[in-house]
Coordinates of C-alpha atoms and ligand atoms in Angstrom, one line a residue:
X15 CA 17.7 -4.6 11.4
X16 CA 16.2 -7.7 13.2
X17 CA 12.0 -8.0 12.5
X18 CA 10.6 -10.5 14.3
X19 CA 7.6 -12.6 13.6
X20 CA 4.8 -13.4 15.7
X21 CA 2.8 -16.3 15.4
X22 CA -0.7 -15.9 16.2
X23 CA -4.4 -16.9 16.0
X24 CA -6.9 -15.0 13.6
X25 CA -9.7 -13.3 16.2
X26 CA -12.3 -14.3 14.4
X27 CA -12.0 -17.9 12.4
X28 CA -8.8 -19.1 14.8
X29 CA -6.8 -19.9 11.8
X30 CA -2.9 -19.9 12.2
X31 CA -1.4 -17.0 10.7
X32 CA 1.6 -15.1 10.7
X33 CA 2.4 -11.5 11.8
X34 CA 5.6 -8.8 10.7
X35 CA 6.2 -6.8 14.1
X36 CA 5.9 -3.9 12.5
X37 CA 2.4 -5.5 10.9
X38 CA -0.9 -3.2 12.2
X39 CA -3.6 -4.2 9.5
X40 CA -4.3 -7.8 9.3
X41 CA -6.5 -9.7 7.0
X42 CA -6.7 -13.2 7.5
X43 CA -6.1 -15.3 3.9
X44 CA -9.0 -17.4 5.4
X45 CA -12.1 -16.0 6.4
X46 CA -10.9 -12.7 5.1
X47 CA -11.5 -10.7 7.7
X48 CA -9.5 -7.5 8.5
X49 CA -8.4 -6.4 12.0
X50 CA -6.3 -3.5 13.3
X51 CA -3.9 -4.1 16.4
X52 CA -3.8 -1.8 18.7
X53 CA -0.9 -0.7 21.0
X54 CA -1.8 -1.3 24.5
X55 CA 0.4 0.4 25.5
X56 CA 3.1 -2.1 24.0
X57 CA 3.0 -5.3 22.6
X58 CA 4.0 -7.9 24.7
X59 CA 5.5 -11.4 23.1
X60 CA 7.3 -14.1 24.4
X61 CA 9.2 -16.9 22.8
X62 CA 8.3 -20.3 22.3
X63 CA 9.8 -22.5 25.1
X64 CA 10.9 -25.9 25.1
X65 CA 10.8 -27.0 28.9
X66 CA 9.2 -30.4 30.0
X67 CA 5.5 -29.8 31.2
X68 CA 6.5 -30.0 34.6
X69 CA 8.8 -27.3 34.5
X70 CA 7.6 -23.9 36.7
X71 CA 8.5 -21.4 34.1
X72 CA 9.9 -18.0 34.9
X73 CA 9.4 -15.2 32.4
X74 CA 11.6 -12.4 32.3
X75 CA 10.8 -8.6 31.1
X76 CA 13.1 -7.5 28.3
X77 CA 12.6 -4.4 27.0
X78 CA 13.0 -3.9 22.9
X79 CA 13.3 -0.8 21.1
X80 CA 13.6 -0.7 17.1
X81 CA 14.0 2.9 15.3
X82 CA 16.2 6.1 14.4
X83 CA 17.7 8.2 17.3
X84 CA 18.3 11.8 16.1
X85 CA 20.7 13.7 18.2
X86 CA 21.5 17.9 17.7
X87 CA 24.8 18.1 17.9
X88 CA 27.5 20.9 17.2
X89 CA 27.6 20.1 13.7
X90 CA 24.3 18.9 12.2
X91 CA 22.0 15.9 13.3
X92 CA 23.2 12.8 13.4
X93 CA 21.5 9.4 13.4
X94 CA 21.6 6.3 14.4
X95 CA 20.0 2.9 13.6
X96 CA 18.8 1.5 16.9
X97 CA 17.8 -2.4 17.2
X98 CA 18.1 -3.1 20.7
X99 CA 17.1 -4.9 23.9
X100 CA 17.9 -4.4 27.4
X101 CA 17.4 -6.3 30.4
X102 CA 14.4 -5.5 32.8
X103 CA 14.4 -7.6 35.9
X104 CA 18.0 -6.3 37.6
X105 CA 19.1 -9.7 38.0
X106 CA 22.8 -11.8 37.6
X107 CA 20.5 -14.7 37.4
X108 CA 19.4 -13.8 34.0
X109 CA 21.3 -12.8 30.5
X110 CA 21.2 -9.2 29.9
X111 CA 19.8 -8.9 26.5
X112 CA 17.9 -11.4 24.2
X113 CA 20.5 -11.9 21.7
X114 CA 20.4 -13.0 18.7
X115 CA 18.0 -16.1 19.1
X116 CA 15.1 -13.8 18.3
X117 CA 15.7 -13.5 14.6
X118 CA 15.3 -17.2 14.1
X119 CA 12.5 -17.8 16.5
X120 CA 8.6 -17.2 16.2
X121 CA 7.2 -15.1 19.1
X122 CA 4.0 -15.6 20.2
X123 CA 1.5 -12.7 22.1
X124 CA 1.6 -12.9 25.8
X125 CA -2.2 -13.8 27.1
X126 CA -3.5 -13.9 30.3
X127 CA -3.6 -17.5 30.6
X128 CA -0.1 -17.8 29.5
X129 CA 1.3 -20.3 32.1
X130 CA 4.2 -19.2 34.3
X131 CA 5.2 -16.2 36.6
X132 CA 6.0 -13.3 34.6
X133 CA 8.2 -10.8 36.6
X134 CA 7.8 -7.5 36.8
X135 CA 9.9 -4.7 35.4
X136 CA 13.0 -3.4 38.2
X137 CA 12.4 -0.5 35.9
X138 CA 10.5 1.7 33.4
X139 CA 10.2 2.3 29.9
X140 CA 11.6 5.9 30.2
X141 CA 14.8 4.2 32.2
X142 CA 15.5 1.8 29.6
X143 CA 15.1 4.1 26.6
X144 CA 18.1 5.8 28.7
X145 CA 19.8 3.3 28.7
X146 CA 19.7 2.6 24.8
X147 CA 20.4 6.1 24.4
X148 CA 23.7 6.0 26.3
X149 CA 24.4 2.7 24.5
X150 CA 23.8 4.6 21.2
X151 CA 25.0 8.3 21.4
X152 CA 29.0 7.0 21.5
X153 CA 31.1 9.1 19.4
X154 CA 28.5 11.8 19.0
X155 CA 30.4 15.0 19.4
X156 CA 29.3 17.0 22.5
X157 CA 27.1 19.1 23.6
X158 CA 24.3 17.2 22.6
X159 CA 21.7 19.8 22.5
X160 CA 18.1 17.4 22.0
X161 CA 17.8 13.7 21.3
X162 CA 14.5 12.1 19.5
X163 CA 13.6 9.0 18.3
X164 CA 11.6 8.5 15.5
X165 CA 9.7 5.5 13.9
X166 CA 9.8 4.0 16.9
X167 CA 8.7 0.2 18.2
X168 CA 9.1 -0.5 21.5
X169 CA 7.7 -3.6 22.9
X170 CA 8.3 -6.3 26.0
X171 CA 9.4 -9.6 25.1
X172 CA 9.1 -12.4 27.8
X173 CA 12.0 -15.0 27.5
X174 CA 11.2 -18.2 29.5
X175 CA 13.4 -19.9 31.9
X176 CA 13.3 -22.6 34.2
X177 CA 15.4 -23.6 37.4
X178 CA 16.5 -26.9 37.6
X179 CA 19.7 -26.9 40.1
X180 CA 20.9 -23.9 38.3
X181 CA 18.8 -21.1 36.2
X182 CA 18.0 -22.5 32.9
X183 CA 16.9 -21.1 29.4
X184 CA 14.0 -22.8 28.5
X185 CA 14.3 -22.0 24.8
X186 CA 17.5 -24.0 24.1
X187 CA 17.3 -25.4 27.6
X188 CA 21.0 -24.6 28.3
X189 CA 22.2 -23.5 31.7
X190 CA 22.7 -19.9 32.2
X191 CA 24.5 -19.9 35.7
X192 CA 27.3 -22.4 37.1
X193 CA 24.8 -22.8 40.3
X194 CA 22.1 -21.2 42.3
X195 CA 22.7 -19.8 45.7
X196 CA 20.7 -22.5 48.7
X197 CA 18.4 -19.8 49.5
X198 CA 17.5 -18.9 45.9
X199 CA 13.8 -18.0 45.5
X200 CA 11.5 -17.3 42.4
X201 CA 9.3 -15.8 45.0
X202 CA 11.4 -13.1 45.7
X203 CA 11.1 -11.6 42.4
X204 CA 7.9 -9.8 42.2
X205 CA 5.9 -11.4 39.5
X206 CA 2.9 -13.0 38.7
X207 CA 0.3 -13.9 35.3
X208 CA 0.2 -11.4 32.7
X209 CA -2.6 -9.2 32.9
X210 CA -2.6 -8.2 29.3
X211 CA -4.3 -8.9 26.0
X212 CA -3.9 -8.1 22.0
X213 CA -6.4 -5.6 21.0
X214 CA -7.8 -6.5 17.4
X215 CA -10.2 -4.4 16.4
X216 CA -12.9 -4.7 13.4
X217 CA -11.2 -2.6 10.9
X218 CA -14.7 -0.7 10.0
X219 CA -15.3 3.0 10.0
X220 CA -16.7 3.6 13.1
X221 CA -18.8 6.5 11.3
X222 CA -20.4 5.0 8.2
X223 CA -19.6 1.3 9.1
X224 CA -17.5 0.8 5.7
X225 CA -14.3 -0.7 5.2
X226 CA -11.1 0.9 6.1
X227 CA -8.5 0.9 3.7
X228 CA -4.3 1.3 4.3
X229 CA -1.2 -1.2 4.6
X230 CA -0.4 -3.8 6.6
X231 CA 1.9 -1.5 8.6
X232 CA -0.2 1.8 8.3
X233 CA -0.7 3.6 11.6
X234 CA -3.5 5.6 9.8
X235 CA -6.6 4.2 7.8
X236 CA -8.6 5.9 5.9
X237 CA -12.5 5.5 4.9
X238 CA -12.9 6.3 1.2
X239 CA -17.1 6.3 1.8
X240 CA -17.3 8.9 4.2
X241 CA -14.1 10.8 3.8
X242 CA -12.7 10.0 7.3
X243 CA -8.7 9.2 8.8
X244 CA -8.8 7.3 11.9
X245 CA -6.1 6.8 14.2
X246 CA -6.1 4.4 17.5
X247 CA -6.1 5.9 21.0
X248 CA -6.4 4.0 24.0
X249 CA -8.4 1.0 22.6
X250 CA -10.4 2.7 19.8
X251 CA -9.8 4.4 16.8
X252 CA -10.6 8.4 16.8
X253 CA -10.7 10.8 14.1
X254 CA -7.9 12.8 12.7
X255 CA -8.2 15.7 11.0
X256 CA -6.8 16.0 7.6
X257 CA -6.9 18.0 4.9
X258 CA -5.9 17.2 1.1
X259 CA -3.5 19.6 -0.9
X260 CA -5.1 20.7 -3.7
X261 CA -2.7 20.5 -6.7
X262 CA -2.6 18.5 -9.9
X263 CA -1.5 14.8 -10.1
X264 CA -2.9 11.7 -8.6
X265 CA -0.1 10.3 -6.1
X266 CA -1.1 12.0 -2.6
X267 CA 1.5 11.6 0.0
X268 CA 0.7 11.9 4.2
X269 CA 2.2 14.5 6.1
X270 CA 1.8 15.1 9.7
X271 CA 0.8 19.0 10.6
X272 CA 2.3 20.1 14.0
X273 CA 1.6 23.6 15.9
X274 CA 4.4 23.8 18.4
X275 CA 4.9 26.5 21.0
X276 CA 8.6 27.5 20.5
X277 CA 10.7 29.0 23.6
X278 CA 13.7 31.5 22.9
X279 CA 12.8 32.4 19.6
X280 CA 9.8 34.0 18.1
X281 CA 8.5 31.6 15.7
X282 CA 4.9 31.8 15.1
X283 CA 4.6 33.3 11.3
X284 CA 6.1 32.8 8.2
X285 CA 7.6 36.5 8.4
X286 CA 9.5 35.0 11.9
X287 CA 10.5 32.4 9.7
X288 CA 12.1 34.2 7.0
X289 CA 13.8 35.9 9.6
X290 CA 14.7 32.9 12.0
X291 CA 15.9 31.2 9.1
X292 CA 17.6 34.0 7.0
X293 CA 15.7 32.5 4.1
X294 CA 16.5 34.3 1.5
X295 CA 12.8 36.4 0.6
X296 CA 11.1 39.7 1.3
X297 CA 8.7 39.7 4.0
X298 CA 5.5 40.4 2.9
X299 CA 2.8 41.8 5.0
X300 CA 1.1 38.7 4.6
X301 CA 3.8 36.9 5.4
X302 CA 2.8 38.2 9.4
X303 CA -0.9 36.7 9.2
X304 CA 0.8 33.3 7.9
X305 CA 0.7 30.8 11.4
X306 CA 4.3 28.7 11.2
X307 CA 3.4 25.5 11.0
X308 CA 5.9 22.0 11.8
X309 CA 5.6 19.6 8.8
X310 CA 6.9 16.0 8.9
X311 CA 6.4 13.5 6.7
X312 CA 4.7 10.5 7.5
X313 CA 5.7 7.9 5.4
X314 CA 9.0 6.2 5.5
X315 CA 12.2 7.2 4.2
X316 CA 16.0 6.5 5.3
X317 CA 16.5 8.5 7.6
X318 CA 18.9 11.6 5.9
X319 CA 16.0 12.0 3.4
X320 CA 13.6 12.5 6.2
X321 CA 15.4 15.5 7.7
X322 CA 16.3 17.0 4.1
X323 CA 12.2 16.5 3.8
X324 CA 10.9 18.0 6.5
X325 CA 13.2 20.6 6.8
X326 CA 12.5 21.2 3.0
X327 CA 8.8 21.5 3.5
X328 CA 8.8 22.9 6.3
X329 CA 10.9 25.9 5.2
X330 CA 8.3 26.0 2.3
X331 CA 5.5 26.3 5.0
X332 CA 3.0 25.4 1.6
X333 CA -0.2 27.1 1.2
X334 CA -1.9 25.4 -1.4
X335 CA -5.7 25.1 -0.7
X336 CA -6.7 22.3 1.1
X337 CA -10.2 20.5 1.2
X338 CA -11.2 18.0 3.9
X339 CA -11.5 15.5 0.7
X340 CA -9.9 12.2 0.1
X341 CA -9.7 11.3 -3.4
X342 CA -10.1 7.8 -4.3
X343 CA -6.5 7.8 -6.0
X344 CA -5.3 9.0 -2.9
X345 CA -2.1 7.3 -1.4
X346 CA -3.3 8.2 2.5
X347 CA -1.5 5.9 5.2
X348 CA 0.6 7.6 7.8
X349 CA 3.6 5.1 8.1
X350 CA 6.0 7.4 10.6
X351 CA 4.9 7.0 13.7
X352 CA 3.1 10.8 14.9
X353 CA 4.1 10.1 18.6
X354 CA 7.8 9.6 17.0
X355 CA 8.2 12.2 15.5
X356 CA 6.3 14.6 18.3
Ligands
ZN416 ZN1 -9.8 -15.7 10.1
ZN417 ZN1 -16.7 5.9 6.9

């Protein structure tokens, strides 16, 4: 799988650093201060160009997706590895995906004072996710019954371009038509400057003030002073609500807790379970009171163990007691992204 790297200016001190895409925690080796990125809604990059000053450069929408697609099919789940890019602007002027360039180039975040016209999307996010799923559910047997993606990254990345005679690529400035119509026109691409910004925010409990704690890629941080999980929405972190299984040994690991409402079967206890499932127990009349609950796991695994997982563990349906507790040995970072895995 391709991960790109973004090169890109600590908030606070301005030094240079470098980000992972998937990177969401970021301490900065210099002044040491820790930020969280924030999807807004996606991350927009674009790479580095290499035009002449004078040039009037022309961005162009890509869309890029990076995660598993499940798909229920006749005989199991299948899954595939997606790492993909599609086209946004409808246009013969411009390549249709980014290639492979982007593995050895360093993307930068698209500012609002990025200079050049940055065209707007023919399409939207939901089209082009069809479009990779079409791309990506060849040779799964039909009916396809549900498809889901999981883990998923889905940013825009700007690639620059330039016309000069005919429409050129401003990262290896090469041409990428023979020759442009008389009456070409950038103009007639609706476009204009970005109207979008990186959201760092002070990685701080926003309860007790205290320093949040998880990985550079956790989607979850915890506060170990005040017992708090935070999660961003829109452009702030909010509280999630968590629970800690009580049970002996020290390694905790993060699950995601789901409530669904289930149509065409009655699933809403463990005793509709058992007989959903045909697990092999005796219903007990507790087993009635028991709310069914969805477990997934929320740290990542290939992707054959994650469905072995949370089917496991969610046909346990456990019932350990739980205490709204963190310990300090706790291992507490939500990797898998919850809107993923819905
Ligand atoms: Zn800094
Ligand atoms: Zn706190």
């Amino acid at each position: 799988m391709t991960t790109f790297f973004i090169e890109h200016q600590c908030p606070q001190c301005g030094a240079p650093s470098v980000l992972e895409e998937s990177d969401r925690l970021f301490k900065c080796p210099y002044c040491r201060v820790a930020s969280y990125l924030i999807q807004n809604p996606y991350f927009r990059y674009a790479f580095p160009n290499d035009a002449s000053e004078k040039s009037q450069l022309i961005y162009v929408h890509y869309w890029r997706f990076k995660g598993m697609l499940f798909s229920s099919a006749p005989d199991g789940v299948q899954h595939r590895f997606m790492d993909t890019s599609c086209q946004a602007v409808q246009s013969e002027y411009f390549p249709a995906s980014l290639g492979f360039r982007s593995q050895t180039l360093k993307l930068k975040f698209v500012l609002p004072e990025t200079p050049g016209r940055f065209l707007h999307p023919s399409f939207s996010r939901d089209e082009a996710m069809k479009i990779f799923v079409r791309r990506f559910s060849k040779n799964i047997p039909e009916p396809v019954y549900h498809q889901e993606f999981v883990g998923e990254t889905l940013s825009i990345i700007y690639s620059p371009f330039y016309v000069k005679n005919q429409m050129i690529d401003a990262v290896l400035n090469t041409a990428v038509t023979s020759s442009l119509p008389d009456d070409f026109s950038v103009e007639s691409f609706p476009g204009g400057s970005p109207q979008w910004n990186p959201i760092f925010v002070p990685t701080l409990c926003p309860h007790c003030g205290w320093d949040l704690s998880g990985n550079r890629d956790s989607l979850v941080l915890i506060c170990k002073n005040c017992n708090t999980v935070w999660f961003s929405k829109g452009e702030k972190l909010t509280r999630v609500k968590f629970s800690t299984m009580k049970m002996p040994g020290n390694i905790f690991l993060p699950f995601w807790k789901f409530k669904a409402t289930v149509e065409g079967v009655n699933l809403n206890s463990f005793a509709d379970l058992i007989r959903v499932a045909n697990l092999p127990k005796v219903v007990k009349s507790q087993d009635y009171k028991t709310e069914f609950i969805f477990w997934s796991i929320a740290f990542k695994v290939p992707p054959k163990v994650f469905l072995r997982l949370n089917r496991n563990i969610t046909m346990a349906q456990p019932r350990n007691e739980q205490i709204n507790e963190l310990s300090f040995r706790a291992y507490l970072s939500g990797h898998a992204s919850r809107q993923g895995s819905r």
